[in-house]
PDB file of C-alpha atoms in Angstrom:
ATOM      1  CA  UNK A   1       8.907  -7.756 -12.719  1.00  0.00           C
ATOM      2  CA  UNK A   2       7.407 -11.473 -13.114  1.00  0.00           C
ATOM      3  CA  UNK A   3       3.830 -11.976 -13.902  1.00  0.00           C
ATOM      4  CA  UNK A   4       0.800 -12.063 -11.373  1.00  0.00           C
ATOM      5  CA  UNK A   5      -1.419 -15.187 -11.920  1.00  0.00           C
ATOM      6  CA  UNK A   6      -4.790 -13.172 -11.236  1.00  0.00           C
ATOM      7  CA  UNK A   7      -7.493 -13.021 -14.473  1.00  0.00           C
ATOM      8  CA  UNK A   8      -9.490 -10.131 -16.184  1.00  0.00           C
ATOM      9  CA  UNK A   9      -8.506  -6.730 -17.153  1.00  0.00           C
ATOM     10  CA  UNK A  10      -8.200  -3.984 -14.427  1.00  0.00           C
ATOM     11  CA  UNK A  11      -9.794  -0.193 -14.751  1.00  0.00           C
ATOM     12  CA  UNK A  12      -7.328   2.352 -15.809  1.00  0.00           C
ATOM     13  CA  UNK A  13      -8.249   5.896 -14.577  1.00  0.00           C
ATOM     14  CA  UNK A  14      -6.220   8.599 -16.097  1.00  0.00           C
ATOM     15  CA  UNK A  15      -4.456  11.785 -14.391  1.00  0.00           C
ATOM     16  CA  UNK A  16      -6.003  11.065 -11.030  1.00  0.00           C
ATOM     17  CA  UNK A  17      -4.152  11.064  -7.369  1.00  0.00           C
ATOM     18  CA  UNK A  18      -4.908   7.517  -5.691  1.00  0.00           C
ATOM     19  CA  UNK A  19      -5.499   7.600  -2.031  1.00  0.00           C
ATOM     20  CA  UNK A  20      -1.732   7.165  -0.704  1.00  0.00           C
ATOM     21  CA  UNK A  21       0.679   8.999   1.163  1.00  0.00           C
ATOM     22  CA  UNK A  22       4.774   7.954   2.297  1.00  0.00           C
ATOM     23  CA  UNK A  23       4.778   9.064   6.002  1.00  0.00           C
ATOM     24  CA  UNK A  24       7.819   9.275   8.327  1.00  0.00           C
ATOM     25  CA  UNK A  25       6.976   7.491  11.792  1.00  0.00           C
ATOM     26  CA  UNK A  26       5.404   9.464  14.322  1.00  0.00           C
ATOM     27  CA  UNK A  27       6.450  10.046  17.841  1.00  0.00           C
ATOM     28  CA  UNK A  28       4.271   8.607  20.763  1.00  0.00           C
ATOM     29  CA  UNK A  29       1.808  11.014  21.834  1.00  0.00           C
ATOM     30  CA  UNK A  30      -0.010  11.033  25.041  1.00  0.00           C
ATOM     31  CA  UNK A  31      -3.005   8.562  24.358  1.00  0.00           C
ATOM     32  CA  UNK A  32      -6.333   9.621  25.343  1.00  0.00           C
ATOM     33  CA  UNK A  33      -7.788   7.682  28.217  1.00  0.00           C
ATOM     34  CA  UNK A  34     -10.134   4.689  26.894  1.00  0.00           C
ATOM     35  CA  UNK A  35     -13.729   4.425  28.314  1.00  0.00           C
ATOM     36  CA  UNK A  36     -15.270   1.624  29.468  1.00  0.00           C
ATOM     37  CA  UNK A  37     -15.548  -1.230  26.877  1.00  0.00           C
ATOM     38  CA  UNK A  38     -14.036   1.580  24.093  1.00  0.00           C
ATOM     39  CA  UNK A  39     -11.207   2.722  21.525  1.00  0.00           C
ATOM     40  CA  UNK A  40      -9.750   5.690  22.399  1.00  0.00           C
ATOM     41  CA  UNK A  41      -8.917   7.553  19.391  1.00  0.00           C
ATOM     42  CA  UNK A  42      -6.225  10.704  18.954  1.00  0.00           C
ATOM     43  CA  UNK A  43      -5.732  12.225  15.455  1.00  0.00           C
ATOM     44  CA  UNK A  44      -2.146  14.077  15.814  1.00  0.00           C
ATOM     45  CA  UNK A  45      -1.937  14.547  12.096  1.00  0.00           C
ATOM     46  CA  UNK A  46      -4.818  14.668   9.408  1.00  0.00           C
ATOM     47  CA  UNK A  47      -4.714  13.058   6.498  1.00  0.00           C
ATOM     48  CA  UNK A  48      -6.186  13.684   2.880  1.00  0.00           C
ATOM     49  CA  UNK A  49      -8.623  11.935   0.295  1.00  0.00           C
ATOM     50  CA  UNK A  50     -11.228   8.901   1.380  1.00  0.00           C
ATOM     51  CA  UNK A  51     -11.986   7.768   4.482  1.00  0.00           C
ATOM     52  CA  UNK A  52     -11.510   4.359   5.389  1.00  0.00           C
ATOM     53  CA  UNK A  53     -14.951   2.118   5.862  1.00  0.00           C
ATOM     54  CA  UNK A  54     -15.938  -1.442   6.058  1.00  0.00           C
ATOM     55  CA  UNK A  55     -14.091  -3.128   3.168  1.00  0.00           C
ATOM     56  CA  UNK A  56     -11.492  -0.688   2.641  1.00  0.00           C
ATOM     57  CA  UNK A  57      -8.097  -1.835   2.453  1.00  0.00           C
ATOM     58  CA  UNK A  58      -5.329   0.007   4.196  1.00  0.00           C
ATOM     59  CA  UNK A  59      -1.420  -0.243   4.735  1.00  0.00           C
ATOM     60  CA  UNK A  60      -0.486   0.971   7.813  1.00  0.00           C
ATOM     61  CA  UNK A  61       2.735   1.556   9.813  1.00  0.00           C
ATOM     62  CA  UNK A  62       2.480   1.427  13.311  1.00  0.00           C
ATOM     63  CA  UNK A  63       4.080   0.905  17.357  1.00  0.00           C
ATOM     64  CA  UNK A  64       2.264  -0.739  19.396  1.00  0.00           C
ATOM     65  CA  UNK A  65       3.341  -0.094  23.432  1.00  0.00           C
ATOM     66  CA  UNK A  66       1.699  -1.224  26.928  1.00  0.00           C
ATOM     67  CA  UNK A  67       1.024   1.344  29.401  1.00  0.00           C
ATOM     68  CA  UNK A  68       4.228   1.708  30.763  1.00  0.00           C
ATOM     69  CA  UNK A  69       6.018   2.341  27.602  1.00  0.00           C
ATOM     70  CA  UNK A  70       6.819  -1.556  26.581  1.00  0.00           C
ATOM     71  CA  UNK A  71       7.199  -1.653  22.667  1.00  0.00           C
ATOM     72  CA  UNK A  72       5.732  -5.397  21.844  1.00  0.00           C
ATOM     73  CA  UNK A  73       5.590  -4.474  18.335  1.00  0.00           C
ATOM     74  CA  UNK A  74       6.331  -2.035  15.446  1.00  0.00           C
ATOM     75  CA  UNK A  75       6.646  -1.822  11.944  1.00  0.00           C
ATOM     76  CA  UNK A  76       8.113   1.910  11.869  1.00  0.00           C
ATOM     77  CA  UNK A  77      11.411   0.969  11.441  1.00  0.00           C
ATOM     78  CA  UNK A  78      13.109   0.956   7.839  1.00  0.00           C
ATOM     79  CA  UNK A  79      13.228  -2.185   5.561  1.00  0.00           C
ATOM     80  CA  UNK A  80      10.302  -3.097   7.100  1.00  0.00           C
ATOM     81  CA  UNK A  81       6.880  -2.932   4.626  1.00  0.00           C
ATOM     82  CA  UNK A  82       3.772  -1.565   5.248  1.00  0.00           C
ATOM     83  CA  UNK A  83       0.983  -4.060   7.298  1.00  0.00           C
ATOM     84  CA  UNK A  84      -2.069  -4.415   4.736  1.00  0.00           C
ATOM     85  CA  UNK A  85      -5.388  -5.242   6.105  1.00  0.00           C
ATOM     86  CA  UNK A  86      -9.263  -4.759   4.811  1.00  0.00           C
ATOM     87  CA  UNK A  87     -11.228  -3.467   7.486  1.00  0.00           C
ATOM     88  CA  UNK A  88     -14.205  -6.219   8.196  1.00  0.00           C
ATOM     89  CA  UNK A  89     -11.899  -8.902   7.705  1.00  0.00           C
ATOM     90  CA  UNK A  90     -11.661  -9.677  11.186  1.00  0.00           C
ATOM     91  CA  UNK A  91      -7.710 -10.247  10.378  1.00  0.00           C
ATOM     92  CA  UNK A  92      -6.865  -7.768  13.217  1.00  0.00           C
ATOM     93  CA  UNK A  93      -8.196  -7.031  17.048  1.00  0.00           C
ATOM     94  CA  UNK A  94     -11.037  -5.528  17.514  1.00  0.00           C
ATOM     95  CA  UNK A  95      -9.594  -2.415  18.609  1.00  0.00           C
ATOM     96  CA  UNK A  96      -8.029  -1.806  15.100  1.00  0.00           C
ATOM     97  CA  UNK A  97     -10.878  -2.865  12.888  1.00  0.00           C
ATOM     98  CA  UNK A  98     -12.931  -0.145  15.563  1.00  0.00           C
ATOM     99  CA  UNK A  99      -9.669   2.319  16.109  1.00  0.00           C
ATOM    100  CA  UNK A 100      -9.376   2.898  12.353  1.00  0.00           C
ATOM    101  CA  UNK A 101     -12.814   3.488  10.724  1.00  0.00           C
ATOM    102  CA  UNK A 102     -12.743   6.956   9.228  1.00  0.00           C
ATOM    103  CA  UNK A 103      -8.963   6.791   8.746  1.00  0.00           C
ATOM    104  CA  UNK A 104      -7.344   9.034   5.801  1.00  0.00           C
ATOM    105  CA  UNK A 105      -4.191   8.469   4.064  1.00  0.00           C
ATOM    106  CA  UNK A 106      -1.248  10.479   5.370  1.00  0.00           C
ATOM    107  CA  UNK A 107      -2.952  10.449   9.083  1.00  0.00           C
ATOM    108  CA  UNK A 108      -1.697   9.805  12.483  1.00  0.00           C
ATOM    109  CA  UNK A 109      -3.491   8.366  14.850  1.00  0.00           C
ATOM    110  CA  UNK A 110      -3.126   7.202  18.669  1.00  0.00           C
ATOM    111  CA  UNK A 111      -5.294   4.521  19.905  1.00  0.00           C
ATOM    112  CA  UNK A 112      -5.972   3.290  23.678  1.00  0.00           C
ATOM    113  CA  UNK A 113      -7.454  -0.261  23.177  1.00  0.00           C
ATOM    114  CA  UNK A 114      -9.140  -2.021  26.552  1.00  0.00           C
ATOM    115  CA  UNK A 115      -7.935  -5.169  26.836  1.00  0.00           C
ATOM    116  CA  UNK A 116     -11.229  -6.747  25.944  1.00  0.00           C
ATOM    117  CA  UNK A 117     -10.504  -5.184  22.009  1.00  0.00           C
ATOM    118  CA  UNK A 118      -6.907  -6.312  22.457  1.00  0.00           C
ATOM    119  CA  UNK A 119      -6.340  -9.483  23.586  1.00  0.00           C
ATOM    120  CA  UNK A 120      -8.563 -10.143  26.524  1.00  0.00           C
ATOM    121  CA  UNK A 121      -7.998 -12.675  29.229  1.00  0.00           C
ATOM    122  CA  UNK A 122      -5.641 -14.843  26.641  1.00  0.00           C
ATOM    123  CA  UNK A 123      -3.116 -11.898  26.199  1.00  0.00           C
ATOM    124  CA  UNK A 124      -0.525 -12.657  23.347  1.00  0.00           C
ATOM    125  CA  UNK A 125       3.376 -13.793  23.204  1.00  0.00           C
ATOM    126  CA  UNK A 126       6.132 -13.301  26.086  1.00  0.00           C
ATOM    127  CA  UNK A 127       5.206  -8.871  26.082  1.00  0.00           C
ATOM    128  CA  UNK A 128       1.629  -8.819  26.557  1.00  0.00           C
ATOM    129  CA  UNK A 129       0.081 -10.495  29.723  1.00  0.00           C
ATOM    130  CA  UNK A 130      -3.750 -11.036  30.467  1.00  0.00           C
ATOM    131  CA  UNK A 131      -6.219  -8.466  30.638  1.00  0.00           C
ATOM    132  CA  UNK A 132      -3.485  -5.248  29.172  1.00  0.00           C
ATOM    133  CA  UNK A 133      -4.742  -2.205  27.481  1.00  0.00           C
ATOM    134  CA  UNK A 134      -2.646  -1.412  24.528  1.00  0.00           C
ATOM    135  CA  UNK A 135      -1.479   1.590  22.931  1.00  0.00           C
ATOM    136  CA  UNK A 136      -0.541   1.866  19.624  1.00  0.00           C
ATOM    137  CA  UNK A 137       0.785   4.766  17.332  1.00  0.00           C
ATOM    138  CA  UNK A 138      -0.722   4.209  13.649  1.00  0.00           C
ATOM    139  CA  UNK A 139       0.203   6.196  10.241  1.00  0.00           C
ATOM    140  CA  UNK A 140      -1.961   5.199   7.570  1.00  0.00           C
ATOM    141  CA  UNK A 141       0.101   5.097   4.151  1.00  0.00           C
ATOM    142  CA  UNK A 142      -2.883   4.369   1.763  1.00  0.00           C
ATOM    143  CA  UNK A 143      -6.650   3.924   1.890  1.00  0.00           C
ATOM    144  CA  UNK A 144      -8.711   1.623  -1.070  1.00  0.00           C
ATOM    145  CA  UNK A 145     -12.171   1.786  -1.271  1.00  0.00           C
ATOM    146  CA  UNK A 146     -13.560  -1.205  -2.275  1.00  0.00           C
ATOM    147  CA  UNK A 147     -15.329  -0.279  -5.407  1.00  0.00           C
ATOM    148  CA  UNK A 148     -11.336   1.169  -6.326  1.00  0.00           C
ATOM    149  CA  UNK A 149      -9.727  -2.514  -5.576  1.00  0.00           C
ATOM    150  CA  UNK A 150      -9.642  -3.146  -9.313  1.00  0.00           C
ATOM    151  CA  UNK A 151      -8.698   0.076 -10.046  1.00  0.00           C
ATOM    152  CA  UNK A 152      -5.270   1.174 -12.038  1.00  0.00           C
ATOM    153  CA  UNK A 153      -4.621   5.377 -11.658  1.00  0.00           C
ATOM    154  CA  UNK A 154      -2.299   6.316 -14.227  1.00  0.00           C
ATOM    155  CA  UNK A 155      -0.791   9.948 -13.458  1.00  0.00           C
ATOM    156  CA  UNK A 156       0.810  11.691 -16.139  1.00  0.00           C
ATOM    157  CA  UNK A 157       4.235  13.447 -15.128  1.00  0.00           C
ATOM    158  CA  UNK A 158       5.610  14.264 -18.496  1.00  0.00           C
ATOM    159  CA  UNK A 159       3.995  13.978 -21.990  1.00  0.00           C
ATOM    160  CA  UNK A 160       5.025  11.853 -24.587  1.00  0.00           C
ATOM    161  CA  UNK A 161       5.440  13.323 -28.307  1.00  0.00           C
ATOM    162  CA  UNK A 162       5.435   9.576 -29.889  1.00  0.00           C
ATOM    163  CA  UNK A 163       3.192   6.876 -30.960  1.00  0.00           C
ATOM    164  CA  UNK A 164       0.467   5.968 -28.346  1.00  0.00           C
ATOM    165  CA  UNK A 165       0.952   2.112 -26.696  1.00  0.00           C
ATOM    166  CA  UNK A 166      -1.031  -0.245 -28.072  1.00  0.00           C
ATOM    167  CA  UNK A 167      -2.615  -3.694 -27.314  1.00  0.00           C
ATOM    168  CA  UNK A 168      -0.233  -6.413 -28.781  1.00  0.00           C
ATOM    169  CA  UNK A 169       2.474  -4.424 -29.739  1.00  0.00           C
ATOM    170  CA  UNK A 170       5.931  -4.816 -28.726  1.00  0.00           C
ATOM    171  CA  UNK A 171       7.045  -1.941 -26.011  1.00  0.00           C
ATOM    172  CA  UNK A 172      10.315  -1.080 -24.892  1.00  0.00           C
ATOM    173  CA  UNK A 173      10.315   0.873 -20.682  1.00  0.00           C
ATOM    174  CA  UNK A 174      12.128   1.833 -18.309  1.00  0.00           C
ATOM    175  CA  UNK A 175      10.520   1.639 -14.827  1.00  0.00           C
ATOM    176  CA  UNK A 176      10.979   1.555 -11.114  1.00  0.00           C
ATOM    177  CA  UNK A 177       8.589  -0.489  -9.117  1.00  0.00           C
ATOM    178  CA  UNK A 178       7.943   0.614  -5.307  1.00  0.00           C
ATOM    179  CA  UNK A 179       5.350  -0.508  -3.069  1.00  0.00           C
ATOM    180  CA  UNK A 180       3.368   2.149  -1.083  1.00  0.00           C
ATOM    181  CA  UNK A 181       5.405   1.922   1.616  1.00  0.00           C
ATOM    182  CA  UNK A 182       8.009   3.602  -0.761  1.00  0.00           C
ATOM    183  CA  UNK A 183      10.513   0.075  -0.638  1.00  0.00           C
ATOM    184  CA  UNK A 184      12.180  -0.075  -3.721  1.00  0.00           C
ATOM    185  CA  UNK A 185      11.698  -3.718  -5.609  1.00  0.00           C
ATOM    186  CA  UNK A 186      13.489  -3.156  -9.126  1.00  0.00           C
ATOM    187  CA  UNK A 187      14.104  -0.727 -11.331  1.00  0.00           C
ATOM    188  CA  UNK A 188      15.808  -1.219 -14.807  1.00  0.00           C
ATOM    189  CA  UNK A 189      17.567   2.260 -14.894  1.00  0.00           C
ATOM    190  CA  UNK A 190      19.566   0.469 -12.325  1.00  0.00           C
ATOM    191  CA  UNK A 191      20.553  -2.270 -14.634  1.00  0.00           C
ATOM    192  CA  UNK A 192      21.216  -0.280 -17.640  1.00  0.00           C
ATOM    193  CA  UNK A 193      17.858  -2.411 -19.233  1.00  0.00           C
ATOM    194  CA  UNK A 194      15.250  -1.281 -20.227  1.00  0.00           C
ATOM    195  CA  UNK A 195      11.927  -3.870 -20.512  1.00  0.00           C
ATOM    196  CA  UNK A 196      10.620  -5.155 -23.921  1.00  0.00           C
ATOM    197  CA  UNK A 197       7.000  -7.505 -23.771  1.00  0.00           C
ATOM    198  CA  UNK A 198       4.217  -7.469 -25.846  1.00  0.00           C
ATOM    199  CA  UNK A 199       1.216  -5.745 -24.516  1.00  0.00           C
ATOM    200  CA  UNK A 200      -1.834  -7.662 -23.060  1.00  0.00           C
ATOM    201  CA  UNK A 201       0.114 -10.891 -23.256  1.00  0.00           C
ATOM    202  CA  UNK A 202       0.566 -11.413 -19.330  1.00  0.00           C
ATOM    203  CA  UNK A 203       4.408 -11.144 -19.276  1.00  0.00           C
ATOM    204  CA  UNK A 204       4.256  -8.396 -16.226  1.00  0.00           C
ATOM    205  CA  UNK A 205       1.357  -7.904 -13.732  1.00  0.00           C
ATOM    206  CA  UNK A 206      -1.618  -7.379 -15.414  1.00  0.00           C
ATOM    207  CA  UNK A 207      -2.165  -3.729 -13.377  1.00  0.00           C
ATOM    208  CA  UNK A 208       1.173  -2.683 -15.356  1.00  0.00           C
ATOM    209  CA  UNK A 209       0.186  -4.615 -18.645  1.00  0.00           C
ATOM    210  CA  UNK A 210      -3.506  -2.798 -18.900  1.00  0.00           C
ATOM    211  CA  UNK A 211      -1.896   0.859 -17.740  1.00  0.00           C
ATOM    212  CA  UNK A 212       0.566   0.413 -20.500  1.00  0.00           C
ATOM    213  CA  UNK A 213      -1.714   1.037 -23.478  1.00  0.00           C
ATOM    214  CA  UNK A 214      -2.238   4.466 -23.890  1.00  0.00           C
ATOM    215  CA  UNK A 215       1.119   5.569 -22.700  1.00  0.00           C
ATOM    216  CA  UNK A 216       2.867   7.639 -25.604  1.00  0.00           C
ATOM    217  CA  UNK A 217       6.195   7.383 -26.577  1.00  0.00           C
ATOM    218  CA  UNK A 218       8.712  10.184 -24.536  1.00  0.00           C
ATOM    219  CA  UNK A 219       6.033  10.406 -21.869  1.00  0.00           C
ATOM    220  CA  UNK A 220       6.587   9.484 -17.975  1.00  0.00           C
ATOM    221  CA  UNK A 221       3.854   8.130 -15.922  1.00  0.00           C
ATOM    222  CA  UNK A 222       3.432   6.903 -12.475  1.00  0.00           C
ATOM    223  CA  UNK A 223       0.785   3.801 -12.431  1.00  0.00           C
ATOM    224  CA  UNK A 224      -0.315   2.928  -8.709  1.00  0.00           C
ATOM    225  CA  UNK A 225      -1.443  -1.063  -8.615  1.00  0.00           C
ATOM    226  CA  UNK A 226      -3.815  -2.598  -6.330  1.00  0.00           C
ATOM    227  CA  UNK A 227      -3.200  -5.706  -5.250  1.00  0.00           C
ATOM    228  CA  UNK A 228      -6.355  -7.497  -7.085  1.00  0.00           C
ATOM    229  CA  UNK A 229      -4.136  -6.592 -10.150  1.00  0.00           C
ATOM    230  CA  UNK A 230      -0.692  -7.265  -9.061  1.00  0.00           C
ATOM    231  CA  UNK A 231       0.599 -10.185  -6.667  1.00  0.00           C
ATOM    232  CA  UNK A 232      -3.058 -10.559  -4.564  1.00  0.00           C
ATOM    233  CA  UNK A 233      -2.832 -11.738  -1.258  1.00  0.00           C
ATOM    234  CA  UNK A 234      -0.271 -14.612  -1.981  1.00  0.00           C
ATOM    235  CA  UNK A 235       2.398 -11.991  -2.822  1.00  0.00           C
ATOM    236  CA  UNK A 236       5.374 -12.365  -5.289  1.00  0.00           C
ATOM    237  CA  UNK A 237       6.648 -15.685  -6.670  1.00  0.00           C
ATOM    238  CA  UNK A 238       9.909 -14.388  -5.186  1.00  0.00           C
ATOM    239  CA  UNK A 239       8.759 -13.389  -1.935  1.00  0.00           C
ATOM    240  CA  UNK A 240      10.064 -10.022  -2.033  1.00  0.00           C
ATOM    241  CA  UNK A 241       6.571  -8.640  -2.420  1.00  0.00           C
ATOM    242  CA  UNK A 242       4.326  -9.485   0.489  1.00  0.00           C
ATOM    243  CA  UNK A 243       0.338  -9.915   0.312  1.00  0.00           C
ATOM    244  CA  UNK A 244      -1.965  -7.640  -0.261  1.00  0.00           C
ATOM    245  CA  UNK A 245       0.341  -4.803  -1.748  1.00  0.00           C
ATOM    246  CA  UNK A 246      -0.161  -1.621  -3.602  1.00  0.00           C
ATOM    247  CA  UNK A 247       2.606  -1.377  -5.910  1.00  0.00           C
ATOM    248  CA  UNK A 248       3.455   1.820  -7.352  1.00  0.00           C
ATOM    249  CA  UNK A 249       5.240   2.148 -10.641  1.00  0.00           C
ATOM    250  CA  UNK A 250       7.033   4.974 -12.873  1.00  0.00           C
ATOM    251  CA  UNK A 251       7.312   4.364 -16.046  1.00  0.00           C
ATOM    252  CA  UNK A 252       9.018   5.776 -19.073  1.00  0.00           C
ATOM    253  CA  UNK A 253       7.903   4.919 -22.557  1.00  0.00           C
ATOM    254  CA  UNK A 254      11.019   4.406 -25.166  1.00  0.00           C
ATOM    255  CA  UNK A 255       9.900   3.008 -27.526  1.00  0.00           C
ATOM    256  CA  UNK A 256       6.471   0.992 -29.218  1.00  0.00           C
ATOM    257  CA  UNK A 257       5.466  -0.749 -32.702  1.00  0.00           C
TER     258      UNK A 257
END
């Protein structure tokens, strides 16, 4: 885990469920016809928590097909991560930012975008030619309000009997780091090594340094990161970690002083 390069101190709410959900691909449904000039939208699954509004950010797996069953693109498939947007953005068709309004995490959705919400006269690549509605199969694996994008929920899954973490002192962890998508990125049980840094020093992303304190020796807790306090939208040094990425970490407290 390398340090992010983003400033201030996040929020850290305790023992509360952020608004994410791992989701197995979902099979192609019939889509609903689209009317004149709109989204068609089919729920096939419903999802749980907040609903996704202007500003929100969302990861998202999805398939998207032409009418006659054409896949031009999907994400579904494994090793693949999770496509982040924020909704208002404009960083996706119109059709999407319309198509996925409302949106909870864990749901399934179908949507039948006209070609004037899709790609319009221009169409897009070798796959999709002028003037083609598009279908695509979404599954929403998180939802972030905006007023939550600086937001670290720590969940408790076992107490700790020890000291409580401190700012400044010298902590010794075990962790696994997923994003939301559920793709492992490191983990030190793995590796037989456990991490030592000094709190509130910057030495790990600063969603992971400010859920730290507070922590109790013994205990296991499961931080969830936004981006805004993890990697942003450049992503990892590395590269492994792309833009705009909730990161999701457990973490086991050894040892602190």
């Amino acid at each position: 885990v390398s340090n992010a390069t983003s400033n201030g101190t996040p929020n850290v709410v305790n023992n509360a469920s952020a608004n994410v959900a791992n989701n197995a691909p979902v099979n192609a449904p019939s889509a609903p016809p689209a009317e004149a000039g709109k989204v068609g939208i089919t729920t096939t699954k419903a999802g749980t928590g907040v609903a996704a509004a202007q500003g929100s950010l969302l990861v998202m797996r999805y398939t998207g097909r032409l009418k006659n069953g054409t896949v031009f693109d999907s994400n579904m498939t494994d090793g693949k991560p999770g496509f982040s947007l924020v909704l208002g953005q404009g960083s996706v068709i119109p059709g999407w930012e319309e198509g996925l309004i409302g949106i909870k995490a864990g749901e399934h959705r179908t949507l039948n975008i006209p070609s004037a919400k899709g790609y319009g006269e221009r169409g897009a690549g070798e796959k999709i030619g002028p003037n083609q509605d598009l279908i695509f199969d979404v599954v929403c694996l998180a939802v972030l309000p905006k007023e939550k994008q600086e937001t670290v929920t720590r969940e408790e899954e076992r107490p700790g009997t020890g000291g409580t973490v401190k700012e400044g002192q010298s902590v010794t962890f075990h962790y696994i780091g997923k994003t939301v998508d559920g793709t492992e990125f490191d983990n030190s049980y793995k590796r037989k090594t456990p991490l030592t840094i000094k709190v509130g020093k910057g030495q790990v992303p600063r969603g992971l340094d400010a859920g730290l304190e507070g922590m109790k020796v013994g205990g296991k807790y499961k931080l969830t990161v936004p981006p805004a306090a993890a990697y942003g939208p450049a992503g990892s040094p590395d590269g492994r970690i792309p833009g705009n990425t909730i990161l999701i970490f457990t973490v086991e407290i050894l040892k602190a002083g």
